[in-house]
Short mmCIF file of C-alpha atoms and ligand atoms in Angstrom, two decimals:
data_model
loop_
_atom_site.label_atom_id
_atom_site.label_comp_id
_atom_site.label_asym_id
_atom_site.label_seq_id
_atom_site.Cartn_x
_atom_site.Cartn_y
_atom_site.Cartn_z
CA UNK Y 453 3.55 -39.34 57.36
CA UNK Y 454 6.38 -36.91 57.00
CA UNK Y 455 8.11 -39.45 55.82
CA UNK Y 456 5.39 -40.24 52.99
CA UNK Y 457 5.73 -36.66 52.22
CA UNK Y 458 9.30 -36.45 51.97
CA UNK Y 459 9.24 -39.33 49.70
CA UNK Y 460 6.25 -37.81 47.02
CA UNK Y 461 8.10 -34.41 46.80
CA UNK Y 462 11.23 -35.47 45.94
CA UNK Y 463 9.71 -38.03 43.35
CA UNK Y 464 7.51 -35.55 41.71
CA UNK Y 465 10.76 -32.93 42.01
CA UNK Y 466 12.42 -35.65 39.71
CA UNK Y 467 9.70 -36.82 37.43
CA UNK Y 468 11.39 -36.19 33.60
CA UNK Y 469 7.71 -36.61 31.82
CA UNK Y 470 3.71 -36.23 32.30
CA UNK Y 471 3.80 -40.09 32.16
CA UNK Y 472 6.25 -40.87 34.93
CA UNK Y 473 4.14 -38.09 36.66
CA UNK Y 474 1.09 -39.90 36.10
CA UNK Y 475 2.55 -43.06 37.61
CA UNK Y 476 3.24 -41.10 40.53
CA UNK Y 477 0.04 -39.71 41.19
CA UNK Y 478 -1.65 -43.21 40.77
CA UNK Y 479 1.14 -45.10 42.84
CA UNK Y 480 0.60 -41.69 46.04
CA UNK Y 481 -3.68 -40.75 45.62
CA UNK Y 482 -4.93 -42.70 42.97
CA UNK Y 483 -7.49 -45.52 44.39
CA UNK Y 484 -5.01 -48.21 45.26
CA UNK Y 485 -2.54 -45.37 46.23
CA UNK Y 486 -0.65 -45.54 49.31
CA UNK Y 487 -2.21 -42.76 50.77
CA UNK Y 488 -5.35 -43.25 49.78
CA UNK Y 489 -4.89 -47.12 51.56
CA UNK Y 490 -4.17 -44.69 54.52
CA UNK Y 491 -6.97 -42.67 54.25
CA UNK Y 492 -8.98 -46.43 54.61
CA UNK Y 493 -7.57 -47.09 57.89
CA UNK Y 494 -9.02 -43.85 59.44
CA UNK Y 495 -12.38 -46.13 59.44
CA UNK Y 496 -10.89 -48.37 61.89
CA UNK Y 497 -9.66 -45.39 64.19
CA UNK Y 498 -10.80 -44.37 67.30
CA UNK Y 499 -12.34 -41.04 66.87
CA UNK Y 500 -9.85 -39.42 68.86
CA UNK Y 501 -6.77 -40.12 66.70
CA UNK Y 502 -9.14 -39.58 63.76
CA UNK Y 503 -9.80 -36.67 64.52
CA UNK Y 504 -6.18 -36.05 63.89
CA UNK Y 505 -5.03 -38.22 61.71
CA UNK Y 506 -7.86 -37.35 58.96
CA UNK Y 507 -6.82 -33.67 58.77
CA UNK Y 508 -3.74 -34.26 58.23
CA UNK Y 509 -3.85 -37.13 55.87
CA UNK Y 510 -6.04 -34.65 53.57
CA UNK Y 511 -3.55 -31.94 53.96
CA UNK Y 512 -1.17 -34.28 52.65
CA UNK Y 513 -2.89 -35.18 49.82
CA UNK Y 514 -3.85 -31.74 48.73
CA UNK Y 515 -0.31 -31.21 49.12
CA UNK Y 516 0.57 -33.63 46.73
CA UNK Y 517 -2.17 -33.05 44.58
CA UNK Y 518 -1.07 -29.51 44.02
CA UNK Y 519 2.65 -30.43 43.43
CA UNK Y 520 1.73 -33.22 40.84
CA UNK Y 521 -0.30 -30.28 39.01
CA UNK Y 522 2.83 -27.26 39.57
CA UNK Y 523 5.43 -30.22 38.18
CA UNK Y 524 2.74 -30.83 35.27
CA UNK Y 525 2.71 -27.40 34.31
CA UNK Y 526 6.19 -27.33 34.84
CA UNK Y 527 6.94 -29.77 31.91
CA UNK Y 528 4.56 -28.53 29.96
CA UNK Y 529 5.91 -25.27 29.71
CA UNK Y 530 9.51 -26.89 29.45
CA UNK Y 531 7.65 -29.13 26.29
CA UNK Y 532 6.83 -25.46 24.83
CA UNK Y 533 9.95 -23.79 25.55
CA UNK Y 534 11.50 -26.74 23.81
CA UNK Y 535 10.03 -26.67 21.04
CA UNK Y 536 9.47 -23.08 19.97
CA UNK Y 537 13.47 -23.43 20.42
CA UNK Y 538 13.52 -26.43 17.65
CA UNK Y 539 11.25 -24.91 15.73
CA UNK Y 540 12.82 -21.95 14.95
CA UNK Y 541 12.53 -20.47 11.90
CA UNK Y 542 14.62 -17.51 10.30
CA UNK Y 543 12.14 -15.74 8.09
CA UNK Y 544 14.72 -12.98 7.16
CA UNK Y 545 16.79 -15.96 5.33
CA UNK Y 546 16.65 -14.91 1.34
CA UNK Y 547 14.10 -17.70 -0.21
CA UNK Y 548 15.96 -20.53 -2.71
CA UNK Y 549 16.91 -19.04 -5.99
CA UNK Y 550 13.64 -19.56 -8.26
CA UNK Y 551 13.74 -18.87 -12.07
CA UNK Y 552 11.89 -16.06 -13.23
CA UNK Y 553 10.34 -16.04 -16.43
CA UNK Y 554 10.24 -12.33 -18.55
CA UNK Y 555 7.82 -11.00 -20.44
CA UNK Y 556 8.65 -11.07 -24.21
CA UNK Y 557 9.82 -7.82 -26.26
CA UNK Y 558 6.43 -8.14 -28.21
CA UNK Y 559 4.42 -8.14 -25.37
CA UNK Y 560 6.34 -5.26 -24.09
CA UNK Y 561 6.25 -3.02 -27.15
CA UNK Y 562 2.77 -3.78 -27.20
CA UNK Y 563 1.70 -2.58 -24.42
CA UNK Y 564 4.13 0.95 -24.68
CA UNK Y 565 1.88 1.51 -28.07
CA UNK Y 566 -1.26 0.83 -26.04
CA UNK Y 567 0.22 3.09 -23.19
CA UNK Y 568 1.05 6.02 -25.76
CA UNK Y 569 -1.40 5.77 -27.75
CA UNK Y 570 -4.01 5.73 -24.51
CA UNK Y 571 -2.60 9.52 -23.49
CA UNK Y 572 -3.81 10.51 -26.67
CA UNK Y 573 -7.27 9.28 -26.61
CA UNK Y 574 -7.01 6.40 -28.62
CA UNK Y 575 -8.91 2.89 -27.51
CA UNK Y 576 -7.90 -0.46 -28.15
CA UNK Y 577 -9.98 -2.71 -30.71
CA UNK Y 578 -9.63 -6.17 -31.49
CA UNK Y 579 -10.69 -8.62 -34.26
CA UNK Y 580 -10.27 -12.30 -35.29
CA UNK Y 581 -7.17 -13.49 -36.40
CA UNK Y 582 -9.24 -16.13 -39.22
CA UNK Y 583 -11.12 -13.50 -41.38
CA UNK Y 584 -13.20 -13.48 -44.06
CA UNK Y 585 -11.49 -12.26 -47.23
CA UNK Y 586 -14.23 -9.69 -47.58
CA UNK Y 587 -12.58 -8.38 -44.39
CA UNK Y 588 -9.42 -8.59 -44.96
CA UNK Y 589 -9.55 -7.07 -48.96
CA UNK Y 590 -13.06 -6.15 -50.78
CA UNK Y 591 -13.61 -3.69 -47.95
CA UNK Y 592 -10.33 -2.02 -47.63
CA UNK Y 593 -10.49 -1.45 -51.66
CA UNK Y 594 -8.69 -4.42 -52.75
CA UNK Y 595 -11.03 -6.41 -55.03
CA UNK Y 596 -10.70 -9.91 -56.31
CA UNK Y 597 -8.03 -9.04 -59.24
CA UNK Y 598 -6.04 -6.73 -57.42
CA UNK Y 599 -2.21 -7.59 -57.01
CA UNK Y 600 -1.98 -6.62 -53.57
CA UNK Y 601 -3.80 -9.60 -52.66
CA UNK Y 602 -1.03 -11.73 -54.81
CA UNK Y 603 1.62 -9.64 -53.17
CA UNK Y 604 0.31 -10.49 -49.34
CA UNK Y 605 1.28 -14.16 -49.83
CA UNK Y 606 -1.62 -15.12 -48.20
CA UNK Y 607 -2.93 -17.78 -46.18
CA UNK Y 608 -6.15 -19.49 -47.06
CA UNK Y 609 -8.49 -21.59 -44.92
CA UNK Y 610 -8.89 -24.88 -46.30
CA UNK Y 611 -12.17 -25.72 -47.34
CA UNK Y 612 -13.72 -29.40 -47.94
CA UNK Y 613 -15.22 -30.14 -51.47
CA UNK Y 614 -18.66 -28.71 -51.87
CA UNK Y 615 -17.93 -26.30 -49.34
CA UNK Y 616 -19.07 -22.99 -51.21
CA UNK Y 617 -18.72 -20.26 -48.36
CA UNK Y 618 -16.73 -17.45 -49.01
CA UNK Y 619 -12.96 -17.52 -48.67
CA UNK Y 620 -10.92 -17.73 -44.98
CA UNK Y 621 -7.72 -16.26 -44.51
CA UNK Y 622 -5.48 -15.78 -41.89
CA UNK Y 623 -5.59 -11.75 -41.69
CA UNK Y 624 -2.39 -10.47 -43.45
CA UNK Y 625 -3.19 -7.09 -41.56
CA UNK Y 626 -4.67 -5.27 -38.82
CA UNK Y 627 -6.62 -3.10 -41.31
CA UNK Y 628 -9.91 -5.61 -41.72
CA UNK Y 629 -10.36 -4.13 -37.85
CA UNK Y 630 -10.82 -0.96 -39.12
CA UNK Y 631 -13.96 -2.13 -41.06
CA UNK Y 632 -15.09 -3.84 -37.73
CA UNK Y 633 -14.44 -0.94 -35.57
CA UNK Y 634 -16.40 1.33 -37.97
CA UNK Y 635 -19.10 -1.14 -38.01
CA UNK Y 636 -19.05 -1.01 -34.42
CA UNK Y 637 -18.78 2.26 -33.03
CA UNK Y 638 -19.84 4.82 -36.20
CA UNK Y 639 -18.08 8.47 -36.54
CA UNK Y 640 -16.55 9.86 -34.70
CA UNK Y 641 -13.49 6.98 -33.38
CA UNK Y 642 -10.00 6.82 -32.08
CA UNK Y 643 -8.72 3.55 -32.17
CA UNK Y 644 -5.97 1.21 -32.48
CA UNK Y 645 -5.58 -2.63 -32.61
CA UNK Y 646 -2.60 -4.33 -31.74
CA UNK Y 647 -2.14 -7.91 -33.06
CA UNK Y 648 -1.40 -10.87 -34.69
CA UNK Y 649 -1.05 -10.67 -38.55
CA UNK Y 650 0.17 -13.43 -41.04
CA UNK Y 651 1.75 -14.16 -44.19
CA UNK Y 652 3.91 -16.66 -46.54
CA UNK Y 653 7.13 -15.36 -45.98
CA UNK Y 654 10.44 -16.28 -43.75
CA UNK Y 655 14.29 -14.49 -43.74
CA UNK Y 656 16.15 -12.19 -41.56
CA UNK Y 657 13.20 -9.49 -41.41
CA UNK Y 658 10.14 -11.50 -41.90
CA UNK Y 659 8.29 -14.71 -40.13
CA UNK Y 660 5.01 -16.05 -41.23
CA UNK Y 661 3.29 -14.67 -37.70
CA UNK Y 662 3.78 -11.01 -37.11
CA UNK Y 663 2.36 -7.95 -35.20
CA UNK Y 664 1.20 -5.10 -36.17
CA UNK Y 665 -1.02 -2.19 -34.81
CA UNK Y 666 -3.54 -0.50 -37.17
CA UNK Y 667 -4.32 2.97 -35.96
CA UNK Y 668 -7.63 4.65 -37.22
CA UNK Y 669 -8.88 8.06 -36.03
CA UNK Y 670 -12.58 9.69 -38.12
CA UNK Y 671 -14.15 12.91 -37.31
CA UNK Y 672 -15.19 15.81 -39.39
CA UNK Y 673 -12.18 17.96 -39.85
CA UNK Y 674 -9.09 15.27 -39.50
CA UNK Y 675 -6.11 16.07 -41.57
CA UNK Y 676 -2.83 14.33 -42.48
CA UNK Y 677 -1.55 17.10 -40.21
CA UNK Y 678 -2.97 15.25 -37.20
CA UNK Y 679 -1.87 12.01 -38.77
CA UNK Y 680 1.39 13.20 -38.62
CA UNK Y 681 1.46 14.91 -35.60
CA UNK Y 682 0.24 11.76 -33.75
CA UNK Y 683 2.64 10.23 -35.34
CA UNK Y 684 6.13 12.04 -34.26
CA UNK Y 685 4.65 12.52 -31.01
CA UNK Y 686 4.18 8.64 -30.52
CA UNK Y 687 7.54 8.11 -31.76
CA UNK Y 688 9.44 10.81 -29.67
CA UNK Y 689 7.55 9.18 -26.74
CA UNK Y 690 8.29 5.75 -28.16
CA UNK Y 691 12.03 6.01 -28.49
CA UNK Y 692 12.45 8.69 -25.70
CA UNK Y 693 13.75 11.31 -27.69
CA UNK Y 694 12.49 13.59 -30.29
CA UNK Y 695 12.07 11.95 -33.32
CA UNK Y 696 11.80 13.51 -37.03
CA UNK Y 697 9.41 12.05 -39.59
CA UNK Y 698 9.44 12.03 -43.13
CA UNK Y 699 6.41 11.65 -45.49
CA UNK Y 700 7.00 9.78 -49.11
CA UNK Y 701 3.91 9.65 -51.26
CA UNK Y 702 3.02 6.02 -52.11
CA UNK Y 703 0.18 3.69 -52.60
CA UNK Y 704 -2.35 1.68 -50.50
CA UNK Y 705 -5.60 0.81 -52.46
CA UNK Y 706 -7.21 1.58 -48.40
CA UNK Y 707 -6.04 5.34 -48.33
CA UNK Y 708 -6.22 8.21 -50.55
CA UNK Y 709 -3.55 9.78 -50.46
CA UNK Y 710 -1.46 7.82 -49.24
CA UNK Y 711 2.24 7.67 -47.30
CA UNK Y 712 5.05 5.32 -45.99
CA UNK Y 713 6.42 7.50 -43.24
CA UNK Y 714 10.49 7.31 -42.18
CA UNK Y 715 11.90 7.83 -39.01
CA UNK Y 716 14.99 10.24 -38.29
CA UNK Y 717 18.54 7.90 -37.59
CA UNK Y 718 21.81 7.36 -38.03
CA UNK Y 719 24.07 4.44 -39.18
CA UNK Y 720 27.29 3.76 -37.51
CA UNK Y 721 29.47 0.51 -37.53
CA UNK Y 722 26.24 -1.36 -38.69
CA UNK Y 723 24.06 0.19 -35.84
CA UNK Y 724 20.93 2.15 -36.17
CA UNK Y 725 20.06 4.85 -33.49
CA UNK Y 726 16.69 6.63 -34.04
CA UNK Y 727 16.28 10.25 -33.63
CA UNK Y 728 19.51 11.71 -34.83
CA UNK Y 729 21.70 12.04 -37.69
CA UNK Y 730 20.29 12.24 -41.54
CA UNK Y 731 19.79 8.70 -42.52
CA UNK Y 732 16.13 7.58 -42.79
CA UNK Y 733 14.33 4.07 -42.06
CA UNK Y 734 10.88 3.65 -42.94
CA UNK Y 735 8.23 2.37 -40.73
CA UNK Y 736 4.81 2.37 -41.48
CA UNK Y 737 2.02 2.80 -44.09
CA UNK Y 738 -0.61 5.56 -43.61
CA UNK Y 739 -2.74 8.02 -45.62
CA UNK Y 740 -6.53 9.63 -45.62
CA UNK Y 741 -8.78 6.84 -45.35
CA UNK Y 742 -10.16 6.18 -48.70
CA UNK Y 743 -14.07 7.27 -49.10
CA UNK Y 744 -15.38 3.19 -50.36
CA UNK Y 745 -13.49 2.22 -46.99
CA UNK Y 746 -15.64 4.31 -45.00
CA UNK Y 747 -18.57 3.18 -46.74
CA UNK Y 748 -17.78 -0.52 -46.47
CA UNK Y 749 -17.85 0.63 -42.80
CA UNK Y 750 -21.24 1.67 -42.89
CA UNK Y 751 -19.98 5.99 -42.51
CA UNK Y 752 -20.49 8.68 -45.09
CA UNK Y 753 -18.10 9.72 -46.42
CA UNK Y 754 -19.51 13.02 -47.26
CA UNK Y 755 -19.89 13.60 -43.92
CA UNK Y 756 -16.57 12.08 -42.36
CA UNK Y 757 -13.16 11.47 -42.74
CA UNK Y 758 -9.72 10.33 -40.92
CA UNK Y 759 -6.67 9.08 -41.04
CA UNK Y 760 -5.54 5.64 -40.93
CA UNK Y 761 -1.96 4.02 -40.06
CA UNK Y 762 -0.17 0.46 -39.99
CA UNK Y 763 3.05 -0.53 -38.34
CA UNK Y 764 5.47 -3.55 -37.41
CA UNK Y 765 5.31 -4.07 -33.68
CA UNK Y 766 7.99 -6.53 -34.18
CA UNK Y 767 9.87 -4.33 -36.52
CA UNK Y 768 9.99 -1.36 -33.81
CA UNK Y 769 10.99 -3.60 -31.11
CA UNK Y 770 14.15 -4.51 -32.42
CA UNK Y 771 14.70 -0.93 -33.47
CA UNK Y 772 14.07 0.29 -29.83
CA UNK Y 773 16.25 -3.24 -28.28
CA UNK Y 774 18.98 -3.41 -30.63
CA UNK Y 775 17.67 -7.14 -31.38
CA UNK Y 776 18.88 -8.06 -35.21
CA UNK Y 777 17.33 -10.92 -36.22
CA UNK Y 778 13.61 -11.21 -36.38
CA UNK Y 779 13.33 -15.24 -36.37
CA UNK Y 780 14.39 -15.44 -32.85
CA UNK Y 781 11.63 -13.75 -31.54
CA UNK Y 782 9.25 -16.90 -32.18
CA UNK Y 783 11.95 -19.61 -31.57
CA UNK Y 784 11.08 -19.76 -27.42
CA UNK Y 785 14.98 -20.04 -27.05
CA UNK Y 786 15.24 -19.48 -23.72
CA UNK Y 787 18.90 -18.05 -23.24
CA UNK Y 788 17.30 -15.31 -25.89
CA UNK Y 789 14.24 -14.59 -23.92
CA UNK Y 790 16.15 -14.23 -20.81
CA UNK Y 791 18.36 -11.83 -22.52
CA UNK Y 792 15.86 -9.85 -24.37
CA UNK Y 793 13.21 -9.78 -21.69
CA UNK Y 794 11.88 -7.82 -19.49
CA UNK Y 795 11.14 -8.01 -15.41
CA UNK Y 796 7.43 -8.61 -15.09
CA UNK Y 797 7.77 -5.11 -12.74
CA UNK Y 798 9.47 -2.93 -15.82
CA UNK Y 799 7.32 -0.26 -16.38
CA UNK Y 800 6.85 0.52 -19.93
CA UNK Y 801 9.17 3.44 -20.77
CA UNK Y 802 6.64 5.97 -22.33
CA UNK Y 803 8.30 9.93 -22.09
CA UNK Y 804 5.50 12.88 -23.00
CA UNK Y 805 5.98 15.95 -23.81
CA UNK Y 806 9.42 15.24 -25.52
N1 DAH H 1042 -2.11 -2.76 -44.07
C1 DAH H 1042 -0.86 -2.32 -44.59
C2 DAH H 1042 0.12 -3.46 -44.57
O1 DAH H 1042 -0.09 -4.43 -43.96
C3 DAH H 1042 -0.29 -1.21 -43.73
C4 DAH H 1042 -1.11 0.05 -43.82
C5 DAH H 1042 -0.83 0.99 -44.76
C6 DAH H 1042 -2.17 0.22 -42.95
C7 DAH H 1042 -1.59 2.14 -44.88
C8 DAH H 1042 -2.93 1.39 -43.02
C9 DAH H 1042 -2.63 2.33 -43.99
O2 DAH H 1042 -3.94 1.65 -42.19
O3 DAH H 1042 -3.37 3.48 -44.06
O4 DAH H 1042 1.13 -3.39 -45.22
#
C-alpha cells in the first residue's frame, strides 16, 4: 500500500493539466481504479485483517482524494496567474491618434453673439429660412415696387402653373423674425435671431448663403442711446477690447431713423485690427423701428417703441480671425477648417465689463 501511495503522489505532484489529473483520479479511485479493485477484495477478507486493511485502504483514498483536489486548485490558480499575466493591459498607453473634427468659425461666432447678447437680457428667436414675401418685405415697409426688393437679388420659390399662392423666397434677412417675434411675444421683447440668410450674389465678400443676427429690443422708453450702448458694449466684449462706434445716418424702409454703424480700426500692411487707430469699417444696419413695422407686428405704436439692428455673422468672424476670403467658409475644405477651427472645448471668448 505504501507503495500505491508513493506511486499516486508523485503522479499527481507531476500532473501538467486538469485532464492528465482526471486520468489519474479515474486510473487510482475511480470505479475500475486500482484502489478501488482493492477496496473489492476486503469482501473476501477475514474480518481480522479487514478490520485493518479497510481503514487504511480509506485513509488512502481520502489521501488521494484530497491531493487530486490541492493539485486541481493548484493549476487552476497557475491557469489564472497565467493569464492575468497574458492579458495584461497598459491602460496608461496614450490611445491611437484619432482625427478630430472643429467646430466651424460660424458656429463659433454664433454662439459668442448668443453668449453676449444673453448677459444682456436678450433671448434667442428663430424663423424659417423659406418665407413668405409678406414676411420678408410688405411687413418690414418694403412694398411690392420698392427697389430694395430689386436690390436684395432675391431668391424665389418656384411655383407650378396655376399655382396662385403668394410668393416664396428664401429670406434675404433676419428681419421677417422680427415680425414673428412681435407676433409672438407682444411688447415688451429683447431678442435676437441668429441665422441663415440668402441672396444672388458671389465674390470675395459675398456667397449666396450667409448669416446674420437681427437684434430687436421694444419697450416704452427705448432710445437709440440704448441701441448704441448695446451696441459698443457687445462689440468691446466681442473683440475683447474697447471698441468705438460711429453712427452715419442712412436708410432702411424698416427703421425710422435710421443708421449703418462703424467700428473703431486701423489699417496696416493690408491688416485690419478693431478697436484702435482712426480708420472706420462699417458693420451693421440699425435705427428706431419704424411705427407700420410695429403694427404689421400686431403692437401700437403709440404705445411702444425700440430699436432694431442687423449684422454679418460671417462678416465679423473674419474680422475677429483674420480669415480674408469669405468663399472658403462654405467650401468644406478641410485643410481650411482645420486651420480656422476651433477645439470642440474652446470656450467662447466673451470679456464684460471692458
Ligand atoms: N435687414 C438689413 C439687411 O439685410 C439689415 C438691417 C438694417 C436690419 C437695419 C435691421 C435694421 O434690423 O434696423 O441689410
Amino acid at each position: 500500500m505504501d507503495d500505491l501511495k508513493a506511486k499516486y503522489l508523485d503522479l499527481i505532484a507531476g500532473a501538467g493539466d486538469e485532464s492528465a489529473l482526471e486520468e489519474l483520479r479515474v486510473q487510482a479511485v475511480g470505479k475500475k481504479g486500482e484502489i478501488s479493485l482493492q477496496m473489492r477484495e476486503l469482501g473476501k477478507m477475514s474480518p481480522e485483517e479487514r478490520q485493518v486493511m479497510g481503514p487504511k485502504l480509506n485513509a488512502l483514498k481520502d489521501e488521494i482524494n484530497s491531493a487530486l483536489a490541492a493539485k486541481k486548485a493548484a493549476l487552476a490558480d497557475a491557469a489564472l496567474d497565467e493569464r492575468l499575466r497574458a492579458e495584461w493591459l497598459d491602460v496608461t498607453l496614450p490611445v491611437r491618434p484619432q482625427r478630430q473634427g472643429t467646430i466651424h468659425p460660424v458656429s463659433q461666432v454664433w454662439e459668442e453673439c448668443t453668449a453676449i447678447f444673453a448677459d444682456m437680457g436678450f433671448s434667442v428667436a428663430e424663423g424659417p429660412q423659406v418665407e413668405t414675401d409678406w414676411y420678408n418685405f410688405d411687413a418690414l415697409n418694403i412694398p411690392g415696387h420698392h427697389p430694395a426688393r430689386a436690390e436684395m437679388d432675391t431668391f424665389y420659390m418656384h411655383r407650378a402653373e396655376g399655382d396662385n399662392r403668394p410668393p416664396h423666397v428664401l429670406r434675404t434677412h433676419t428681419s421677417p423674425v422680427q415680425i414673428r417675434s412681435m407676433e409672438q411675444g407682444g411688447a415688451p421683447t429683447r431678442i435676437i435671431c441668429p441665422g441663415r440668410v440668402y441672396r444672388a450674389d458671389y465674390d470675395q465678400t459675398h456667397t449666396p448663403m450667409f448669416h446674420q443676427v437681427e437684434g430687436l429690443a421694444i419697450d416704452r422708453d427705448i432710445s437709440m442711446a440704448n441701441l448704441k450702448w448695446v451696441l459698443e458694449e457687445f462689440f468691446s466684449a466681442y473683440f475683447g477690447t474697447k471698441v468705438k462706434t460711429r453712427f452715419r445716418a442712412s436708410h432702411f424702409p424698416f427703421t425710422e431713423p435710421s443708421a449703418e454703424v462703424d467700428i473703431q480700426c486701423s489699417w496696416e500692411n493690408g491688416t485690419v485690427k478693431v478697436g484702435e487707430g482712426d480708420g472706420w469699417l462699417e458693420v451693421l444696419g440699425s435705427g428706431m423701428i419704424h411705427p407700420k413695422v410695429l403694427q404689421a407686428g400686431g403692437i401700437d405704436p403709440n404705445e411702444w417703441q425700440g430699436f432694431a439692428f442687423g449684422m454679418g455673422i460671417d462678416r465679423i468672424a473674419m474680422l475677429k480671425y483674420g480669415i480674408p476670403d469669405l468663399r472658403a467658409f462654405f467650401d468644406s475644405d478641410l485643410r481650411w477648417l482645420r486651420h480656422y477651427g476651433f477645439s470642440a472645448l474652446q470656450v467662447p471668448t466673451i470679456r464684460g465689463g471692458v
